[in-house]
PDB file of C-alpha atoms in Angstrom:
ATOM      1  CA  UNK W   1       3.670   4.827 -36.772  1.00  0.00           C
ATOM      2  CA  UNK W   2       5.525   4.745 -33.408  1.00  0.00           C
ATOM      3  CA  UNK W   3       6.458   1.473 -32.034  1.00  0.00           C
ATOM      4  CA  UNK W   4       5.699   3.152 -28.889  1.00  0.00           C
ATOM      5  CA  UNK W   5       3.517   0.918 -26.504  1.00  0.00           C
ATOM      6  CA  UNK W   6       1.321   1.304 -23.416  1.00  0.00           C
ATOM      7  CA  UNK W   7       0.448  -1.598 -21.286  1.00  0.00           C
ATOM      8  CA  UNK W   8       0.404  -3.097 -25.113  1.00  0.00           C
ATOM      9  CA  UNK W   9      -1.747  -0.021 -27.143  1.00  0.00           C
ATOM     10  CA  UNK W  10      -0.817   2.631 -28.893  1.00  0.00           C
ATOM     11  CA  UNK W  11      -0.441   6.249 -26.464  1.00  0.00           C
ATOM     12  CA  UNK W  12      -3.896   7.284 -28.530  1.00  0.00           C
ATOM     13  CA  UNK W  13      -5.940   4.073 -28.107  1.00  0.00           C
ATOM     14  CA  UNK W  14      -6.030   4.876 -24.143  1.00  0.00           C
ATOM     15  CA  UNK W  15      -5.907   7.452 -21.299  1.00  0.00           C
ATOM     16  CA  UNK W  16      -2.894   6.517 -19.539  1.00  0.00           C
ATOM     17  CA  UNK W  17      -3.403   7.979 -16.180  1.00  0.00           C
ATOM     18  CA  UNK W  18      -6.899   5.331 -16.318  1.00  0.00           C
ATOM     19  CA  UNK W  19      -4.402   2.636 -17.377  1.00  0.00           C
ATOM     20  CA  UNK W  20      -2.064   2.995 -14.740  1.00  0.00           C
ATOM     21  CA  UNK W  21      -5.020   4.033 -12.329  1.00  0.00           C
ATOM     22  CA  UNK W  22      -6.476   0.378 -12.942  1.00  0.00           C
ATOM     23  CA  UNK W  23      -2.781  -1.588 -12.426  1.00  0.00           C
ATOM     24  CA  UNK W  24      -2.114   0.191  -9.526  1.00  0.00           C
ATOM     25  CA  UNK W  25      -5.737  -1.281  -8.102  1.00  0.00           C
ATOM     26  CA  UNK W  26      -5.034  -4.407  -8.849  1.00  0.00           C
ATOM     27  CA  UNK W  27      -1.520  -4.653  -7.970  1.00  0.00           C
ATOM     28  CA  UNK W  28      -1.115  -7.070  -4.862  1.00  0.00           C
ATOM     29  CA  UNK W  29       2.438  -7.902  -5.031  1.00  0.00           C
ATOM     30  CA  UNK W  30       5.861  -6.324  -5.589  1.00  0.00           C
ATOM     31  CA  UNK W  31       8.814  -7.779  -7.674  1.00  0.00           C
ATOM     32  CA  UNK W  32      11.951  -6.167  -7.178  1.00  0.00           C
ATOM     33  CA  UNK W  33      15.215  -6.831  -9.025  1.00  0.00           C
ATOM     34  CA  UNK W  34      18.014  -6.752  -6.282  1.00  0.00           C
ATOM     35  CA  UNK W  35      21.114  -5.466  -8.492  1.00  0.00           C
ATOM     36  CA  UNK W  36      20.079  -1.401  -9.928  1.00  0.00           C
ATOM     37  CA  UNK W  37      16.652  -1.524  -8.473  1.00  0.00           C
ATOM     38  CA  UNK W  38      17.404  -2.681  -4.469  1.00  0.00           C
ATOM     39  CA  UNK W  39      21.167  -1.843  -5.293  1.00  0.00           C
ATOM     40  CA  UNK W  40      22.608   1.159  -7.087  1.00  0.00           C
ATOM     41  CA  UNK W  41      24.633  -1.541  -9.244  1.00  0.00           C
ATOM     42  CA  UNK W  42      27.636  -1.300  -7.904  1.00  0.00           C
ATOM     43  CA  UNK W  43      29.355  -4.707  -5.938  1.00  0.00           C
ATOM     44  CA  UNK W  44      31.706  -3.792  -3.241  1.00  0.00           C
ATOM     45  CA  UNK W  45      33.826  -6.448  -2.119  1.00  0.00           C
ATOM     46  CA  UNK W  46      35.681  -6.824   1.306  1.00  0.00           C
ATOM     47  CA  UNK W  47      39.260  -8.245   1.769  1.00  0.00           C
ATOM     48  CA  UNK W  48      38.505 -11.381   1.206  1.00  0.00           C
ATOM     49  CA  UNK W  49      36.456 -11.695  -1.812  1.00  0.00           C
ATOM     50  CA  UNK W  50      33.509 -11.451   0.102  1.00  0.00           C
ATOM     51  CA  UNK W  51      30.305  -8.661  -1.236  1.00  0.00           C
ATOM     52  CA  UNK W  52      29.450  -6.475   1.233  1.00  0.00           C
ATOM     53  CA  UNK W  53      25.560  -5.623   0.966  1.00  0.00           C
ATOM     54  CA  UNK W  54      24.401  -2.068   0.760  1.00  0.00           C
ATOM     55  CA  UNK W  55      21.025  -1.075   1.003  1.00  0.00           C
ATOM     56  CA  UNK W  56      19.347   2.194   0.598  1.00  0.00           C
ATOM     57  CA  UNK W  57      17.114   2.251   4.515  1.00  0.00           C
ATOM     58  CA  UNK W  58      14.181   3.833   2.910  1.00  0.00           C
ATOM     59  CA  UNK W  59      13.571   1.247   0.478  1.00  0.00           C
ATOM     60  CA  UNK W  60      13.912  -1.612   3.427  1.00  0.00           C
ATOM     61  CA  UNK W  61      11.609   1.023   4.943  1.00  0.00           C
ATOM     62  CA  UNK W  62       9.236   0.932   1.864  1.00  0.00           C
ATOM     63  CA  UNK W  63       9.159  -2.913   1.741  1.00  0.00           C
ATOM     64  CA  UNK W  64       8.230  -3.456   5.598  1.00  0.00           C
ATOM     65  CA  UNK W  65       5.620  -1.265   5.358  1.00  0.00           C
ATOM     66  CA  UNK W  66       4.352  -3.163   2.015  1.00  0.00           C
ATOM     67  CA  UNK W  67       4.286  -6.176   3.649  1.00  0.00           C
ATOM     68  CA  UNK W  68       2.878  -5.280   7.325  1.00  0.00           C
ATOM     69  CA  UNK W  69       0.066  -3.432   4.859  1.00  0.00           C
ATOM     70  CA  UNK W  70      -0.327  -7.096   3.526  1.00  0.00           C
ATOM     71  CA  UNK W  71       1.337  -6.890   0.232  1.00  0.00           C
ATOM     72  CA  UNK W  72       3.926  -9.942  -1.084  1.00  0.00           C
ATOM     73  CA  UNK W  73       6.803  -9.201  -1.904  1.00  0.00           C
ATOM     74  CA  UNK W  74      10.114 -10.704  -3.883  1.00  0.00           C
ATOM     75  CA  UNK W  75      13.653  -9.845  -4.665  1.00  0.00           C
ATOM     76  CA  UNK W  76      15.428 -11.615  -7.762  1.00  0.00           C
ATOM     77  CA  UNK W  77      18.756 -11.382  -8.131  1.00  0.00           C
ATOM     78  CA  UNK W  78      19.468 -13.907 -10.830  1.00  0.00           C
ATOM     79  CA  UNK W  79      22.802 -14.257  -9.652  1.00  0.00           C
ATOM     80  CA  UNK W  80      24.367 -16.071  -6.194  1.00  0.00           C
ATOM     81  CA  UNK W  81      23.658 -12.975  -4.023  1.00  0.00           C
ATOM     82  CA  UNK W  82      23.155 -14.606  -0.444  1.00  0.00           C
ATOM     83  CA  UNK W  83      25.124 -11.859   1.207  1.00  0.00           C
ATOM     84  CA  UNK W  84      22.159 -10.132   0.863  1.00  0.00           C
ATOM     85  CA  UNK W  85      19.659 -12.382   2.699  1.00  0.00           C
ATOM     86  CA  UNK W  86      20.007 -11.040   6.492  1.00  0.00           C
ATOM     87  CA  UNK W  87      19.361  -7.738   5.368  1.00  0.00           C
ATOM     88  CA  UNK W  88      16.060  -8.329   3.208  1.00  0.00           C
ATOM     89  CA  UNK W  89      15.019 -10.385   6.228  1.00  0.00           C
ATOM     90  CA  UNK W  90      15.403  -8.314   8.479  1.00  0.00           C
ATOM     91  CA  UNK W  91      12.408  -6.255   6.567  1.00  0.00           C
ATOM     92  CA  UNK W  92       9.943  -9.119   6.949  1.00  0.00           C
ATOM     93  CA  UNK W  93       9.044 -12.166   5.099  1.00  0.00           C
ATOM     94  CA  UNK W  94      10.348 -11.393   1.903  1.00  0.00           C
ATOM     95  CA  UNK W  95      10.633 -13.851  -0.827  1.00  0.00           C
ATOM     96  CA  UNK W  96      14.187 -14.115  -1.603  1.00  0.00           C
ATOM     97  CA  UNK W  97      15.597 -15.398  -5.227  1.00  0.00           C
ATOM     98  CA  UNK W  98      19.671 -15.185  -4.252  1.00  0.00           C
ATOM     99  CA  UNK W  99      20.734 -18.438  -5.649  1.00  0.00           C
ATOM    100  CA  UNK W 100      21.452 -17.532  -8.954  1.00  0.00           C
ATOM    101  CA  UNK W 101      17.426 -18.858  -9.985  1.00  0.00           C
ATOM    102  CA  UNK W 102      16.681 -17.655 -13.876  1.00  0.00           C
ATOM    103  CA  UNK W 103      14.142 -14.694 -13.557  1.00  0.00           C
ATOM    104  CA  UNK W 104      11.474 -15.437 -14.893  1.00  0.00           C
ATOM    105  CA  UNK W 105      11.120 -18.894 -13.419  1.00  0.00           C
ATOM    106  CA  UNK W 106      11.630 -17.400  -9.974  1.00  0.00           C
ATOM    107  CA  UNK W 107       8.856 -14.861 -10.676  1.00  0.00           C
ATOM    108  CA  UNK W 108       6.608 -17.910 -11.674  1.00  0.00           C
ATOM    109  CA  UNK W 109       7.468 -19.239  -8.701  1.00  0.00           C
ATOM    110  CA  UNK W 110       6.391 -16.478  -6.651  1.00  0.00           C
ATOM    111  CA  UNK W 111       3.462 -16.133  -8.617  1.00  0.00           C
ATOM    112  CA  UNK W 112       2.499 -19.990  -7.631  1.00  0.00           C
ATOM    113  CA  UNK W 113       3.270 -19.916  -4.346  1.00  0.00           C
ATOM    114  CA  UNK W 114       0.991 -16.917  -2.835  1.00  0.00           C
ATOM    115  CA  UNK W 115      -2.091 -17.612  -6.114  1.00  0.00           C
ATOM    116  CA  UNK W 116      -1.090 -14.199  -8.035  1.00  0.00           C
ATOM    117  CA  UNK W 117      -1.660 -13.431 -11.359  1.00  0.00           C
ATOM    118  CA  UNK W 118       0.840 -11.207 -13.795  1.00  0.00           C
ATOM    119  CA  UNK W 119      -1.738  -7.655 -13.797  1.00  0.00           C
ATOM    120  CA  UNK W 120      -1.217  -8.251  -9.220  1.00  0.00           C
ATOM    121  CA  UNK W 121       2.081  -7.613  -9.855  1.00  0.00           C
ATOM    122  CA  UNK W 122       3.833  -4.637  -9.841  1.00  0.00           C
ATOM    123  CA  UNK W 123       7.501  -5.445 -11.089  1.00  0.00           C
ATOM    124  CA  UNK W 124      10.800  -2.864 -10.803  1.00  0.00           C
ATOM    125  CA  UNK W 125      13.625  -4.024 -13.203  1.00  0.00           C
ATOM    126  CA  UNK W 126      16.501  -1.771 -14.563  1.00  0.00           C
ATOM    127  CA  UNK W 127      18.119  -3.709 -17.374  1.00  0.00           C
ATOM    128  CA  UNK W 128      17.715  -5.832 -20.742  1.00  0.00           C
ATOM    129  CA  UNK W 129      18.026  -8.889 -18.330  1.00  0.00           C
ATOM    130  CA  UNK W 130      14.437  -8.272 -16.822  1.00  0.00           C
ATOM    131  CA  UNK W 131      12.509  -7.519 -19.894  1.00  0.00           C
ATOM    132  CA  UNK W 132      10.561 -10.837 -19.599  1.00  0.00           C
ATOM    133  CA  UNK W 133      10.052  -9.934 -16.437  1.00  0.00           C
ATOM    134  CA  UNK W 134       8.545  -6.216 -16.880  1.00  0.00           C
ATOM    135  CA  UNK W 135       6.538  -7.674 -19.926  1.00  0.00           C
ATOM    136  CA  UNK W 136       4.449  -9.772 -17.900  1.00  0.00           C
ATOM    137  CA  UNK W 137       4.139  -7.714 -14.771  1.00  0.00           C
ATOM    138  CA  UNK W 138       1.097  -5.684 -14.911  1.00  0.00           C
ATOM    139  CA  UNK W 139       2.575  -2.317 -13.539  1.00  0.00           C
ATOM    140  CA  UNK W 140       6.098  -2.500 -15.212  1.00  0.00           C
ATOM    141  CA  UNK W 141       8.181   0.285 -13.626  1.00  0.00           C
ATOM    142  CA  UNK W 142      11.858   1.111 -14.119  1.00  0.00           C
ATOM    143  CA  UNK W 143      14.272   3.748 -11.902  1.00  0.00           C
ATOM    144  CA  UNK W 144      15.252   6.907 -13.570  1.00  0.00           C
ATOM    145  CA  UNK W 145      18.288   5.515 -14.461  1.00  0.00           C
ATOM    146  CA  UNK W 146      17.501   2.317 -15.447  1.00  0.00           C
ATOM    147  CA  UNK W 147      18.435   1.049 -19.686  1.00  0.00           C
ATOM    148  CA  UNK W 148      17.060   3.598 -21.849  1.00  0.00           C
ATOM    149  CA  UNK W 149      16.136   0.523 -23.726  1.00  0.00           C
ATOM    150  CA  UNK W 150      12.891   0.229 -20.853  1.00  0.00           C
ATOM    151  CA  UNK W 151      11.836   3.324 -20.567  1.00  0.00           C
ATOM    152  CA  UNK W 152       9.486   2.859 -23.814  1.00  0.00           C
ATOM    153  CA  UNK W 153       8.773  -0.605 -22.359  1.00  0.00           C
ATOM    154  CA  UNK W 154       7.147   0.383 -18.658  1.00  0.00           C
ATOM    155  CA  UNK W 155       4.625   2.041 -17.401  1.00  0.00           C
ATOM    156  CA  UNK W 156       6.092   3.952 -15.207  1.00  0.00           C
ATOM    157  CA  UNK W 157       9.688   5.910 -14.515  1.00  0.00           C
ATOM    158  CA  UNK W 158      10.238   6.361 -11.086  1.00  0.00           C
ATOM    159  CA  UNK W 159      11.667   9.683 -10.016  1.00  0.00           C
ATOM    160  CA  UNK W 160      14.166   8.148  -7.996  1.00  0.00           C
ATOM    161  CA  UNK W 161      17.420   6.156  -8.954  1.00  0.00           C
ATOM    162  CA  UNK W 162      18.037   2.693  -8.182  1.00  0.00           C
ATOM    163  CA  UNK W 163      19.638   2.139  -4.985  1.00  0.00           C
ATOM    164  CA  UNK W 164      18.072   5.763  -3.816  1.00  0.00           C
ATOM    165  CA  UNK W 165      14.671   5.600  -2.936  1.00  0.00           C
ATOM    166  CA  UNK W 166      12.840   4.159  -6.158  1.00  0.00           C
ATOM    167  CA  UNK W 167      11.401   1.109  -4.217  1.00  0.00           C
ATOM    168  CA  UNK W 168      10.170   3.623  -1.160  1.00  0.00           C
ATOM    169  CA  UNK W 169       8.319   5.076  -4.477  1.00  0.00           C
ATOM    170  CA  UNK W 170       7.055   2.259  -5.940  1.00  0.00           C
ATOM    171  CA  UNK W 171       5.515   0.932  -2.834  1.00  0.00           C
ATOM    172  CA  UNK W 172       4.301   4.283  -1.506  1.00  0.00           C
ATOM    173  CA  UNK W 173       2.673   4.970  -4.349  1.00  0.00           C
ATOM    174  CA  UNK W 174       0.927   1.930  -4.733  1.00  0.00           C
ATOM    175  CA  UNK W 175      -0.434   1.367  -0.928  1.00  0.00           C
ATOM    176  CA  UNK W 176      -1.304   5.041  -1.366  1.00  0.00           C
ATOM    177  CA  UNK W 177      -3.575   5.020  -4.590  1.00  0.00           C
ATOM    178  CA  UNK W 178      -5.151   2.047  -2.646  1.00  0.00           C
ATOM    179  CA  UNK W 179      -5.830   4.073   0.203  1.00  0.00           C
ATOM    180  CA  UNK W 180      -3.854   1.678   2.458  1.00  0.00           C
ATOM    181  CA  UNK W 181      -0.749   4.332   3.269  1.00  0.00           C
ATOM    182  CA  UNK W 182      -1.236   5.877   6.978  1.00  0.00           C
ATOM    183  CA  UNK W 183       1.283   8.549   6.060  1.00  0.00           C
ATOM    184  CA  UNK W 184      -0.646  10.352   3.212  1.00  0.00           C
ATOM    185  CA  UNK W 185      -0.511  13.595   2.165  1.00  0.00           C
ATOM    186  CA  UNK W 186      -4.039  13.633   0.437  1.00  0.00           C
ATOM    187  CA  UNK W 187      -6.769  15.685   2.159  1.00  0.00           C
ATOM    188  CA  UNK W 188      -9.429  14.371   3.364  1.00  0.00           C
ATOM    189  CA  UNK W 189     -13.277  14.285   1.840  1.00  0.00           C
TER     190      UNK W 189
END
């Protein structure tokens, strides 16, 4: 037997398209690990000693729209990343974890502070680190090339790398299935 799992069943016990079709309803919040998921992993530093923040526009893009669609939103770095902070602010009012917070008590905190239960969040993690994480979230996504140790552990692969576009995916797609994207491509009934 395959220790395979799907949102915690076996691939033959459910339909995953209905599984992932139900998370993405529910969803109500986004979790997004800053270093491979915001980030493409890499830390550039200046002169000084100082990181210089790089961002990828249309995921900035992807969480502005999230939240002026009404969706919460949080970026965990689990490390001191405050070099960071102007930018993600600049999106909206973005929870920001930068101070080196452990992950999973940060997402807790989130959680606490805006009522949300684990299946209302959708959570994008790219690494062994955020496993805790992804197994509480209920729509557990990774980037294309996040650990191959995930991929059997989320729901979802994004087509996009981390750093490139995967959050722009993440969020489109939910806002989208919940009928809430202005910018859709589906036809109309």
């Amino acid at each position: 037997m395959s220790s395979f799992q799907f949102f915690g069943m076996q691939p033959y016990q459910a339909d995953p398209s209905s599984q992932i079709n139900a998370a993405l309803d529910a969803v109500k919040a986004l979790v997004i690990s800053l270093d491979g998921v915001l980030t493409n992993g890499t830390i550039t530093l200046d002169g000084e000693g100082r990181e210089m923040p790089g961002v990828y526009a249309r995921d900035l893009v992807g969480i502005r729209e999230a939240l002026r669609l009404g969706m919460k939103v949080a970026v965990i770095a689990g490390r001191q990343a405050g070099a960071y902070r102007q930018v993600l602010e600049a999106a909206g009012p973005v929870d920001l974890f930068l101070d080196g917070e452990e992950r999973l008590e940060a997402y807790e905190a989130f959680k606490s502070r805006h009522g949300l239960q684990d299946d209302e969040c959708a959570c994008i993690a790219d690494d062994i680190d955020d496993l805790e994480l992804l197994k509480k979230a209920g729509l557990p996504v990774t980037p294309i090339n996040g650990a191959e140790y995930l991929r059997n552990r989320v729901a979802y692969i994004s087509v996009f790398e981390g750093g490139r576009g995967c959050v722009r995916e993440i969020a489109e797609m939910i806002l989208d299935h919940q009928n809430r994207w202005e910018h859709s491509e589906k036809p109309n009934n």
